[in-house]
Amino acid sequence: MPAGAQEGGAAVEAPPAAEAAAPESSKPPPEPPRPLEDAVPLYLEALEAWNRGQAWNALRQTRAALAIDPALGPARLLEGHALARLGEREQADAVYTHLLDDDDDTLTAPVRAEAEKARRLLRERGSRDQISLFGATELALRPTGNGVSPALGYAAGIDVPVVSLFGVGAEVGAWDPSDSATAVVGGPILDVVATMHAPLAGSPWAVRLKVGPSLWFSQGLITGGEVVPEFGVRSVLGFDNRTWTIGGWFVETGGWFWPGYMDRLPVLAYTWDVRAGVVIWIGPHRP
């Protein structure tokens, strides 16, 4: 009899269709969390890799340990060290700061002290707020009795930070006197300059800019052997790298303008040099 037909005068309802069985989930059940003590062997493997100089392996194993136990302070500290060794300075700074800002009472005092020391050293390499001394060799064009020729020289100076990125400096340079050719103009040059050292974020590099008056204690054929002061202006563009906390190296190029030579010896109105040398940072940091 068709569904819904009447039997004995009463309507007969069709039975409801059986509900389809819910499909079983295709996702595997989540793995149970590993016990926290499993993080320690991974940290020890990371420490062994670090001691072998394998910073990348140390970082990988350390992060595996932290995935199990994020509160494992020594592993977090090693993560910061490995990031710093790999050149990820901003990430390393963030890791050290996280450790120092963590209120977890289980973090030991030695771990906090080491994190504070590491962050301070990391930030010092990116700062230029201490007195710096430099010594350098220089390559310049030297006018001689035989014409203009390249010559080596020497330079040294000091830079004192004053406010923010800016400071004042003094430097002296001179050509190598061992050259047998007689200079048309020789003698040391003293520069008093305003300086700017702009660190490049996240690196030990900084831009060096300088400008200021110069005094050339000139002597040679043009002065008859007497010392005659010549006034000019110097400007410099260069870069330095704070390779270690206390020191590093730099390279820069600079030029002078000597207005007094415009009429007497135009070839010397504009002179230049290229310097490369070492820098040492000393003294307390600027407040």
Short mmCIF file of N, CA and C in Angstrom, two decimals, residues 31-46 61-70 72 75:
data_model
loop_
_atom_site.label_atom_id
_atom_site.label_comp_id
_atom_site.label_asym_id
_atom_site.label_seq_id
_atom_site.Cartn_x
_atom_site.Cartn_y
_atom_site.Cartn_z
N GLU A 31 48.57 14.11 19.67
CA GLU A 31 49.56 13.41 20.47
C GLU A 31 49.55 13.96 21.89
N PRO A 32 49.71 13.10 22.83
CA PRO A 32 49.77 13.60 24.22
C PRO A 32 51.04 14.43 24.41
N PRO A 33 50.98 15.48 25.22
CA PRO A 33 52.17 16.31 25.44
C PRO A 33 53.30 15.49 26.04
N ARG A 34 54.49 15.80 25.55
CA ARG A 34 55.66 15.10 26.08
C ARG A 34 55.97 15.61 27.48
N PRO A 35 56.45 14.76 28.33
CA PRO A 35 56.81 15.22 29.68
C PRO A 35 57.91 16.26 29.63
N LEU A 36 57.86 17.21 30.55
CA LEU A 36 58.81 18.33 30.54
C LEU A 36 60.25 17.86 30.65
N GLU A 37 60.47 16.75 31.32
CA GLU A 37 61.86 16.31 31.48
C GLU A 37 62.50 15.89 30.16
N ASP A 38 61.69 15.66 29.11
CA ASP A 38 62.26 15.33 27.80
C ASP A 38 63.00 16.51 27.19
N ALA A 39 62.76 17.72 27.69
CA ALA A 39 63.43 18.90 27.14
C ALA A 39 64.90 18.96 27.52
N VAL A 40 65.23 18.37 28.66
CA VAL A 40 66.60 18.49 29.16
C VAL A 40 67.61 17.81 28.24
N PRO A 41 67.38 16.56 27.77
CA PRO A 41 68.36 15.96 26.84
C PRO A 41 68.55 16.77 25.56
N LEU A 42 67.45 17.36 25.05
CA LEU A 42 67.58 18.19 23.85
C LEU A 42 68.42 19.43 24.13
N TYR A 43 68.22 20.01 25.30
CA TYR A 43 69.05 21.17 25.67
C TYR A 43 70.52 20.78 25.79
N LEU A 44 70.80 19.63 26.36
CA LEU A 44 72.19 19.18 26.49
C LEU A 44 72.82 18.93 25.13
N GLU A 45 72.03 18.41 24.18
CA GLU A 45 72.54 18.25 22.81
C GLU A 45 72.83 19.61 22.19
N ALA A 46 71.96 20.58 22.45
CA ALA A 46 72.19 21.93 21.92
C ALA A 46 73.45 22.53 22.53
N GLN A 61 68.27 22.61 18.13
CA GLN A 61 68.01 21.75 19.26
C GLN A 61 67.43 22.52 20.45
N THR A 62 67.88 23.74 20.62
CA THR A 62 67.35 24.57 21.71
C THR A 62 65.87 24.84 21.51
N ARG A 63 65.48 25.16 20.29
CA ARG A 63 64.07 25.45 20.04
C ARG A 63 63.22 24.18 20.17
N ALA A 64 63.81 23.03 19.85
CA ALA A 64 63.08 21.78 20.08
C ALA A 64 62.84 21.57 21.57
N ALA A 65 63.82 21.90 22.39
CA ALA A 65 63.66 21.78 23.84
C ALA A 65 62.62 22.76 24.35
N LEU A 66 62.64 23.99 23.83
CA LEU A 66 61.69 25.00 24.29
C LEU A 66 60.27 24.70 23.84
N ALA A 67 60.12 23.94 22.74
CA ALA A 67 58.78 23.55 22.31
C ALA A 67 58.14 22.63 23.34
N ILE A 68 58.97 21.90 24.09
CA ILE A 68 58.45 21.01 25.14
C ILE A 68 58.29 21.77 26.45
N ASP A 69 59.31 22.56 26.79
CA ASP A 69 59.29 23.29 28.06
C ASP A 69 59.69 24.74 27.82
N PRO A 70 58.74 25.63 27.50
CA PRO A 70 59.07 27.04 27.23
C PRO A 70 59.69 27.76 28.42
N LEU A 72 62.14 26.64 30.28
CA LEU A 72 63.50 26.16 30.54
C LEU A 72 64.48 27.31 30.31
N ALA A 75 67.88 27.00 28.34
CA ALA A 75 67.68 26.81 26.91
C ALA A 75 67.32 28.13 26.23
#
